Coordinates of C-alpha atoms in Angstrom, one line a residue:
X3 CA 0.0 0.0 0.0
X4 CA 2.9 2.4 0.7
X5 CA 4.0 2.2 -2.9
X6 CA 0.6 3.4 -4.1
X7 CA 0.8 6.3 -1.7
X8 CA 4.3 7.3 -2.8
X9 CA 3.3 6.9 -6.5
X10 CA 0.2 9.1 -6.3
X11 CA 1.9 11.7 -4.1
X12 CA 4.8 11.9 -6.6
X13 CA 2.3 12.2 -9.4
X14 CA 0.4 14.9 -7.5
X15 CA 3.7 16.8 -7.0
X16 CA 4.5 16.6 -10.7
X17 CA 1.0 17.8 -11.7
X18 CA 1.3 20.7 -9.2
X19 CA 4.7 21.6 -10.6
X20 CA 3.4 21.4 -14.2
X21 CA 0.5 23.7 -13.3
X22 CA 3.0 26.3 -11.9
X23 CA 5.2 26.0 -15.0
X24 CA 2.3 26.4 -17.4
X25 CA 0.9 29.3 -15.5
X26 CA 4.3 31.1 -15.5
X27 CA 4.7 30.5 -19.2
X28 CA 1.2 31.9 -19.9
X29 CA 1.9 34.9 -17.7
X30 CA 5.2 35.6 -19.5
X31 CA 3.5 35.3 -22.9
X32 CA 0.8 37.8 -22.2
X33 CA 2.8 40.1 -19.9
X34 CA 3.5 43.5 -21.4
X35 CA 7.1 44.6 -21.1
X36 CA 9.0 47.8 -21.6
X37 CA 11.7 48.2 -24.2
X38 CA 12.6 51.8 -23.3
X39 CA 13.9 52.8 -19.9
X40 CA 14.3 56.2 -18.3
X41 CA 15.9 57.6 -15.2
X42 CA 13.3 59.2 -13.0
X43 CA 15.1 61.9 -11.0
X44 CA 17.4 60.8 -8.3
X45 CA 15.1 58.2 -6.8
X46 CA 15.6 54.5 -7.3
X47 CA 12.8 52.7 -9.1
X48 CA 12.2 49.4 -7.5
X49 CA 10.7 46.4 -9.2
X50 CA 8.4 44.6 -6.9
X51 CA 8.1 40.8 -6.7
X52 CA 4.9 39.6 -5.2
X53 CA 5.5 37.3 -2.2
X54 CA 2.1 35.8 -2.8
X55 CA 3.1 34.6 -6.2
X56 CA 6.3 33.0 -4.8
X57 CA 4.3 31.3 -2.0
X58 CA 1.8 30.0 -4.5
X59 CA 4.5 28.6 -6.8
X60 CA 6.1 26.8 -3.9
X61 CA 2.9 25.6 -2.3
X62 CA 1.1 24.2 -5.4
X63 CA 3.3 21.1 -5.9
X64 CA 3.1 20.3 -2.3
X65 CA -0.6 20.7 -2.3
X66 CA -0.7 18.3 -5.3
X67 CA 1.4 15.8 -3.4
X68 CA -0.9 16.0 -0.4
X69 CA -4.0 15.6 -2.6
X70 CA -2.3 12.6 -4.3
X71 CA -1.5 11.0 -0.9
X72 CA -5.1 11.5 0.3
X73 CA -6.5 10.0 -2.9
X74 CA -4.2 7.0 -2.4
X75 CA -5.4 6.7 1.2
X76 CA -9.0 6.7 0.1
X77 CA -8.6 4.2 -2.7
X78 CA -6.4 1.9 -0.6
X79 CA -9.3 1.8 1.9
X80 CA -11.5 0.4 -0.9
X81 CA -9.0 -2.3 -1.7
X82 CA -6.9 -0.8 -4.4
X83 CA -3.2 -1.6 -4.4
X84 CA -0.1 -2.1 -6.5
X85 CA 1.1 -5.6 -7.2
X86 CA 4.1 -7.1 -9.0
X87 CA 2.2 -10.0 -10.6
X88 CA 2.6 -10.4 -14.3
X89 CA -0.5 -10.0 -16.4
X90 CA -1.3 -12.9 -18.7
X91 CA -3.3 -12.3 -21.9
X92 CA -6.9 -13.5 -21.8
X93 CA -6.2 -16.0 -24.6
X94 CA -3.9 -18.2 -22.5

């Protein structure tokens, strides 16, 4: 049963990571960017990075892993599991 939990948690982590990667690519594709820059007085112009976006990007794969682990827990309660038995064709 542990193998099923690890497998589905890993799959959930990968799906969560893929969601973050796709959302970043979409954001970069539609994000307007500047090609000309100007000095504004003597003040420094800061570029802000949203902490919320960073937290979301870090938390999403782990949330997917947790969801995969919970799904494995539920399906293992209903008798699902992984086995190493070979599958024989129905004709034999």
